[in-house]
Coordinates of C-alpha atoms in Angstrom, one line a residue:
X294 CA 91.4 129.4 170.8
X295 CA 89.1 126.8 169.3
X296 CA 86.4 129.4 168.8
X297 CA 88.9 131.5 166.8
X298 CA 89.9 128.5 164.8
X299 CA 86.3 127.6 163.9
X300 CA 85.6 131.2 163.0
X301 CA 88.7 131.3 160.8
X302 CA 87.6 128.0 159.0
X303 CA 84.0 129.3 158.5
X304 CA 85.3 132.6 156.9
X305 CA 87.7 130.6 154.8
X306 CA 84.8 128.4 153.6
X307 CA 82.7 131.4 152.8
X308 CA 85.5 133.0 150.8
X309 CA 86.1 129.7 148.9
X310 CA 82.4 129.3 148.0
X311 CA 82.1 132.9 146.8
X312 CA 85.3 132.5 144.7
X313 CA 84.2 129.3 143.0
X314 CA 80.7 130.7 142.4
X315 CA 82.2 133.6 140.5
X316 CA 84.8 131.7 138.5
X317 CA 83.6 130.8 135.0
X318 CA 83.8 127.2 134.1
X319 CA 85.9 126.2 131.1
X320 CA 83.7 125.6 128.1
X321 CA 84.1 122.2 126.5
X322 CA 85.2 122.6 122.9
X323 CA 83.8 120.9 119.9
X324 CA 86.5 118.7 118.3
X325 CA 86.6 116.9 114.9
X326 CA 88.8 114.0 114.1
X327 CA 89.3 113.3 110.4
X328 CA 90.7 109.9 109.8
X329 CA 91.0 107.0 107.3
X330 CA 89.8 104.3 109.6
X331 CA 93.4 103.1 110.2
X332 CA 93.7 100.8 113.2
X333 CA 92.1 102.3 116.3
X334 CA 94.1 105.5 116.4
X335 CA 91.1 107.7 115.9
X336 CA 89.2 106.0 118.7
X337 CA 92.1 106.5 121.1
X338 CA 92.1 110.3 120.3
X339 CA 88.4 110.4 120.7
X340 CA 88.5 108.7 124.1
X341 CA 91.2 111.1 125.3
X342 CA 89.4 114.2 124.1
X343 CA 86.1 113.1 125.6
X344 CA 87.8 112.2 128.9
X345 CA 89.0 115.8 128.9
X346 CA 85.4 117.0 128.5
X347 CA 85.3 117.8 124.8
X348 CA 82.5 117.0 122.4
X349 CA 84.0 114.9 119.7
X350 CA 82.8 114.1 116.1
X351 CA 84.7 111.6 113.9
X352 CA 84.7 111.8 110.2
X353 CA 86.1 109.1 107.9
X354 CA 87.7 110.9 105.0
X355 CA 87.6 107.7 103.0
X356 CA 83.8 107.7 102.9
X357 CA 81.8 109.2 100.2
X358 CA 80.0 111.5 102.6
X359 CA 83.2 113.2 103.8
X360 CA 82.5 116.9 104.5
X361 CA 82.2 119.2 107.5
X362 CA 81.4 122.8 108.4
X363 CA 84.6 124.2 109.8
X364 CA 82.9 126.9 111.9
X365 CA 81.3 124.2 114.0
X366 CA 84.6 123.2 115.5
X367 CA 87.2 124.7 117.8
X368 CA 89.6 121.9 117.3
X369 CA 90.3 119.8 114.2
X370 CA 92.6 116.7 114.4
X371 CA 93.5 115.5 110.9
X372 CA 95.2 112.1 111.4
X373 CA 95.0 110.9 107.8
X374 CA 98.2 109.3 106.5
X375 CA 99.8 109.9 103.0
X376 CA 97.2 112.4 102.0
X377 CA 97.4 115.6 99.9
X378 CA 95.1 118.3 101.2
X379 CA 92.5 119.6 98.8
X380 CA 91.8 123.3 98.4
X381 CA 88.6 122.7 100.4
X382 CA 90.6 121.1 103.2
X383 CA 93.0 124.0 103.3
X384 CA 90.1 126.5 103.4
X385 CA 88.4 124.7 106.2
X386 CA 91.7 124.7 108.2
X387 CA 92.1 128.4 107.6
X388 CA 88.5 129.0 108.9
X389 CA 89.2 127.1 112.1
X390 CA 92.4 129.0 112.7
X391 CA 90.9 132.4 111.9
X392 CA 88.2 131.7 114.4
X393 CA 90.8 131.1 117.1
X394 CA 90.7 127.3 116.9
X395 CA 93.4 124.7 116.7
X396 CA 94.3 122.4 113.8
X397 CA 96.4 119.3 114.5
X398 CA 97.9 117.7 111.4
X399 CA 99.6 114.3 111.2
X400 CA 100.8 112.7 108.1

């Protein structure tokens, strides 16, 4: 009886190991947070995304160096407030979406 139980456990362990060796791990996605440095909202989003395993870049839209390459990101979080999107912004969002990514807009 115990011998059958141990055999059953060993076979279960072997099947479990084989299953998880063949399962592909979920790829961490590259995420961009576009913000206007309002409070610490952007930092909270960054922490949540990094805790979920994503690679996060933050970009302050109020700075003179605001720009990004849309094809580098699978997720874009635009948490600017009271902002009219430029043609360049809209084109970048379209690029992310056409590549199968996600765009999250708040405003």
